[in-house]
Amino acid sequence: ETGVTQTPRHLVMGMTNKKSLKCEQHLGHNAMYWYKQSAKKPLELMFVYNFKEQTENNSVPSRFSPECPNSSHLFLHLHTLQPEDSALYLCASSQETRANQPQHFGDGTRLSIL
Amino acid sequence: DQQVKQNSPSLSVQEGRISILNCDYTNSMFDYFLWYKKYPAEGPTFLISISSIKDKNEDGRFTVFLNKSAKHLSLHIVPSQPGDSAVYFCAASVTGNQFYFGTGTSLTVIP
């Protein structure tokens, strides 16, 4: 499914680097999400945007900075990450938040922090 | 504290037989439940959902059962096919608010 596209698919960075993850959805949805999936742990919600406004920040450290310029695009800016931030980062979208509708996921970015 | 649990990390089933994947939850306020399927190197794909006003929802070979009194959700796949081999995640929410996911069950369908 190409409804939600994430780039890059893989990223290796040092702890002092700055990089950004990109997500784009072609489904006409109004809500977008960032999740983190670490090994053997459930998906953890990081951020929620609804109609470009951030509605949820699940106590995420400030070294992760989201940006949502429009309903189709979502970025996650990374700065001074720690080794424990190595994980799969998944973007998702849905028609809107707070409605009984499924979220549609991208294929994720596998992030490794050296 | 995990609100959604999948206690079986893996399951193997013969092709043509039934696969039953289980999920337990702790929050009685959850009213919307989903199952996702994930192949390696791909994101989770939505499979089937059920709202708390129902106890069963069926879509082709996939049926989800909800037992609210037991706070238990199950996914039945029948007949199982080799292409069903994947990791299955259950998720739950209160009216589409934050979704809580289980850790997944890896299903292997043996030809």
CSV table of C-alpha atoms in Angstrom, one decimal:
chain,number,residue,atom,x,y,z
A,1,GLU,CA,0.0,0.0,0.0
A,2,THR,CA,1.4,3.4,-1.0
A,3,GLY,CA,-1.1,5.5,1.0
A,4,VAL,CA,1.4,6.5,3.6
A,5,THR,CA,5.0,6.9,2.5
A,6,GLN,CA,8.0,7.3,4.9
A,7,THR,CA,11.5,8.3,4.0
A,8,PRO,CA,14.2,7.3,4.6
A,9,ARG,CA,13.6,3.6,5.2
A,10,HIS,CA,16.8,3.3,7.1
A,11,LEU,CA,18.9,5.9,9.0
A,12,VAL,CA,22.2,5.6,10.9
A,13,MET,CA,23.3,8.7,12.8
A,14,GLY,CA,25.7,9.7,15.5
A,15,MET,CA,24.5,11.2,18.7
A,16,THR,CA,25.5,14.8,17.7
A,17,ASN,CA,23.8,14.7,14.3
A,18,LYS,CA,20.6,16.4,13.2
A,19,LYS,CA,18.3,14.6,10.8
A,20,SER,CA,14.7,14.5,9.9
A,21,LEU,CA,12.2,11.8,9.1
A,22,LYS,CA,9.5,12.5,6.6
A,23,CYS,CA,6.0,11.1,6.2
A,24,GLU,CA,3.5,11.8,3.4
A,25,GLN,CA,-0.1,10.5,3.1
A,26,HIS,CA,-2.2,10.4,0.0
A,27,LEU,CA,-5.4,9.3,1.6
A,28,GLY,CA,-7.0,12.7,2.2
A,29,HIS,CA,-6.8,12.1,6.0
A,30,ASN,CA,-6.8,14.9,8.5
A,31,ALA,CA,-4.9,13.3,11.4
A,32,MET,CA,-1.3,12.1,11.4
A,33,TYR,CA,0.6,10.2,14.1
A,34,TRP,CA,4.2,9.3,15.0
A,35,TYR,CA,4.8,6.0,16.8
A,36,LYS,CA,8.0,4.4,18.1
A,37,GLN,CA,8.4,0.6,18.1
A,38,SER,CA,11.3,-0.8,20.1
A,39,ALA,CA,12.1,-4.5,20.2
A,40,LYS,CA,9.6,-6.6,22.1
A,41,LYS,CA,7.6,-3.6,23.2
A,42,PRO,CA,4.2,-2.4,21.9
A,43,LEU,CA,3.9,0.6,19.6
A,44,GLU,CA,4.2,3.8,21.7
A,45,LEU,CA,2.4,6.8,20.5
A,46,MET,CA,4.6,9.9,20.4
A,47,PHE,CA,2.7,12.7,18.7
A,48,VAL,CA,-0.8,13.4,17.2
A,49,TYR,CA,-1.7,16.1,14.8
A,50,ASN,CA,-5.3,16.8,13.8
A,51,PHE,CA,-5.9,19.4,11.0
A,52,LYS,CA,-2.2,20.4,11.4
A,53,GLU,CA,-2.6,21.2,15.1
A,54,GLN,CA,-0.7,19.1,17.6
A,55,THR,CA,-3.2,17.5,19.9
A,56,GLU,CA,-1.1,15.0,21.8
A,57,ASN,CA,2.5,14.8,23.0
A,58,ASN,CA,3.1,11.7,25.0
A,59,SER,CA,5.9,13.0,27.2
A,60,VAL,CA,8.3,12.7,24.4
A,61,PRO,CA,11.8,14.2,25.1
A,62,SER,CA,12.5,17.5,23.4
A,63,ARG,CA,15.3,15.9,21.2
A,64,PHE,CA,12.3,14.8,19.1
A,65,SER,CA,10.6,17.7,17.4
A,66,PRO,CA,7.5,17.2,15.2
A,67,GLU,CA,6.4,19.4,12.4
A,68,CYS,CA,3.1,19.3,10.4
A,69,PRO,CA,3.1,21.9,7.7
A,70,ASN,CA,-0.2,20.6,6.2
A,71,SER,CA,-2.5,17.6,6.6
A,72,SER,CA,-0.6,15.5,4.1
A,73,HIS,CA,3.0,15.9,5.5
A,74,LEU,CA,4.5,15.2,8.9
A,75,PHE,CA,8.2,15.5,9.9
A,76,LEU,CA,10.1,14.3,12.9
A,77,HIS,CA,13.2,16.3,13.5
A,78,LEU,CA,15.9,14.5,15.4
A,79,HIS,CA,18.7,16.2,17.4
A,80,THR,CA,21.2,14.8,19.9
A,81,LEU,CA,19.7,11.4,20.2
A,82,GLN,CA,20.7,8.7,22.6
A,83,PRO,CA,21.4,5.0,21.8
A,84,GLU,CA,18.1,4.0,23.4
A,85,ASP,CA,16.3,6.0,20.7
A,86,SER,CA,17.3,3.3,18.2
A,87,ALA,CA,14.0,1.9,17.0
A,88,LEU,CA,11.5,1.7,14.2
A,89,TYR,CA,9.6,4.9,13.8
A,90,LEU,CA,6.2,4.6,12.2
A,91,CYS,CA,3.9,7.3,10.8
A,92,ALA,CA,0.2,6.7,10.5
A,93,SER,CA,-2.8,8.7,9.4
A,94,SER,CA,-6.6,8.5,9.9
A,95,GLN,CA,-9.6,10.5,8.7
A,96,GLU,CA,-9.6,12.3,12.0
A,97,THR,CA,-8.8,11.8,15.7
A,98,ARG,CA,-11.3,10.7,18.3
A,99,ALA,CA,-13.3,8.6,15.9
A,100,ASN,CA,-13.7,4.8,15.6
A,101,GLN,CA,-11.6,4.5,12.4
A,102,PRO,CA,-8.5,2.6,11.7
A,103,GLN,CA,-5.1,4.2,11.3
A,104,HIS,CA,-3.1,3.5,8.2
A,105,PHE,CA,0.6,3.0,8.6
A,106,GLY,CA,3.7,3.7,6.6
A,107,ASP,CA,6.5,1.1,6.3
A,108,GLY,CA,8.6,3.0,8.9
A,109,THR,CA,12.1,4.3,9.3
A,110,ARG,CA,14.6,2.0,11.0
A,111,LEU,CA,16.8,4.4,13.0
A,112,SER,CA,20.1,3.3,14.5
A,113,ILE,CA,22.0,5.7,16.8
A,114,LEU,CA,25.8,5.1,17.0
B,1,ASP,CA,1.5,-0.8,32.6
B,2,GLN,CA,0.3,-2.5,29.4
B,3,GLN,CA,-3.4,-2.1,28.8
B,4,VAL,CA,-3.5,-4.5,25.9
B,5,LYS,CA,-1.7,-7.9,26.1
B,6,GLN,CA,-1.0,-10.6,23.6
B,7,ASN,CA,0.4,-13.4,25.8
B,8,SER,CA,1.4,-15.7,23.0
B,9,PRO,CA,4.5,-14.4,21.1
B,10,SER,CA,4.2,-17.1,18.4
B,11,LEU,CA,1.7,-19.6,16.9
B,12,SER,CA,2.2,-22.3,14.3
B,13,VAL,CA,-0.8,-23.8,12.4
B,14,GLN,CA,-1.1,-26.2,9.5
B,15,GLU,CA,-2.4,-24.8,6.2
B,16,GLY,CA,-6.2,-25.2,6.0
B,17,ARG,CA,-6.7,-25.3,9.7
B,18,ILE,CA,-8.0,-22.5,12.0
B,19,SER,CA,-5.7,-20.0,13.5
B,20,ILE,CA,-6.9,-18.3,16.7
B,21,LEU,CA,-5.0,-15.3,18.0
B,22,ASN,CA,-5.8,-13.9,21.4
B,23,CYS,CA,-5.7,-10.5,23.1
B,24,ASP,CA,-6.6,-9.4,26.6
B,25,TYR,CA,-7.2,-5.9,27.8
B,26,THR,CA,-7.6,-4.2,31.2
B,27,ASN,CA,-9.5,-1.0,30.5
B,28,SER,CA,-13.2,-1.6,30.5
B,29,MET,CA,-13.7,1.8,28.8
B,30,PHE,CA,-12.2,0.5,25.5
B,31,ASP,CA,-15.0,0.5,22.9
B,32,TYR,CA,-13.1,0.1,19.6
B,33,PHE,CA,-10.8,-2.8,18.8
B,34,LEU,CA,-8.7,-3.5,15.8
B,35,TRP,CA,-6.4,-6.2,14.4
B,36,TYR,CA,-3.4,-5.3,12.3
B,37,LYS,CA,-1.1,-7.6,10.2
B,38,LYS,CA,2.5,-6.9,9.7
B,39,TYR,CA,4.9,-8.5,7.2
B,40,PRO,CA,8.7,-8.0,7.7
B,41,ALA,CA,10.0,-4.6,6.5
B,42,GLU,CA,6.5,-3.3,6.1
B,43,GLY,CA,4.2,-1.2,8.3
B,44,PRO,CA,1.1,-2.7,10.0
B,45,THR,CA,-1.9,-3.2,7.7
B,46,PHE,CA,-5.4,-2.8,9.0
B,47,LEU,CA,-7.2,-6.1,9.0
B,48,ILE,CA,-10.5,-5.9,10.8
B,49,SER,CA,-12.2,-4.0,13.6
B,50,ILE,CA,-15.1,-4.3,16.0
B,51,SER,CA,-16.9,-1.9,18.2
B,52,SER,CA,-18.1,-2.8,21.7
B,53,ILE,CA,-21.7,-2.8,20.7
B,54,LYS,CA,-21.0,-6.1,18.8
B,55,ASP,CA,-19.6,-9.4,19.8
B,56,LYS,CA,-18.6,-10.6,16.4
B,57,ASN,CA,-17.5,-9.1,13.1
B,58,GLU,CA,-16.6,-11.2,10.0
B,59,ASP,CA,-14.8,-10.3,6.8
B,60,GLY,CA,-14.1,-13.3,4.5
B,61,ARG,CA,-11.7,-15.7,6.3
B,62,PHE,CA,-11.2,-13.4,9.2
B,63,THR,CA,-13.6,-13.1,12.2
B,64,VAL,CA,-13.1,-11.1,15.3
B,65,PHE,CA,-14.8,-12.0,18.5
B,66,LEU,CA,-15.2,-9.7,21.5
B,67,ASN,CA,-16.0,-10.9,25.0
B,68,LYS,CA,-16.5,-7.7,27.1
B,69,SER,CA,-17.1,-9.5,30.4
B,70,ALA,CA,-13.8,-11.3,30.0
B,71,LYS,CA,-12.1,-8.3,28.4
B,72,HIS,CA,-10.9,-10.7,25.7
B,73,LEU,CA,-10.6,-10.3,22.0
B,74,SER,CA,-9.8,-13.0,19.5
B,75,LEU,CA,-9.1,-13.2,15.8
B,76,HIS,CA,-10.0,-16.4,13.9
B,77,ILE,CA,-8.5,-17.1,10.5
B,78,VAL,CA,-10.1,-20.0,8.6
B,79,PRO,CA,-8.9,-21.7,6.5
B,80,SER,CA,-5.3,-20.5,7.3
B,81,GLN,CA,-3.0,-20.0,4.3
B,82,PRO,CA,0.8,-19.7,4.0
B,83,GLY,CA,0.4,-16.0,3.0
B,84,ASP,CA,-1.2,-15.4,6.4
B,85,SER,CA,2.2,-15.9,8.0
B,86,ALA,CA,2.9,-12.5,9.7
B,87,VAL,CA,2.9,-10.7,13.0
B,88,TYR,CA,-0.6,-9.8,14.2
B,89,PHE,CA,-1.2,-6.9,16.5
B,90,CYS,CA,-4.4,-6.1,18.4
B,91,ALA,CA,-5.2,-2.6,19.4
B,92,ALA,CA,-7.9,-0.9,21.5
B,93,SER,CA,-9.1,2.7,22.1
B,94,VAL,CA,-11.7,4.7,23.8
B,95,THR,CA,-13.8,6.2,21.0
B,96,GLY,CA,-10.8,6.4,18.7
B,97,ASN,CA,-8.7,8.3,21.2
B,98,GLN,CA,-5.2,7.0,21.8
B,99,PHE,CA,-4.8,3.5,20.5
B,100,TYR,CA,-3.0,1.0,22.8
B,101,PHE,CA,-1.3,-1.9,21.0
B,102,GLY,CA,-0.3,-5.4,22.1
B,103,THR,CA,3.2,-6.7,21.5
B,104,GLY,CA,2.1,-8.9,18.6
B,105,THR,CA,1.8,-12.6,17.9
B,106,SER,CA,3.9,-14.1,15.1
B,107,LEU,CA,1.8,-16.6,13.1
B,108,THR,CA,3.4,-19.2,10.9
B,109,VAL,CA,1.2,-21.2,8.6
B,110,ILE,CA,2.9,-24.4,7.6
B,111,PRO,CA,2.2,-25.7,4.1
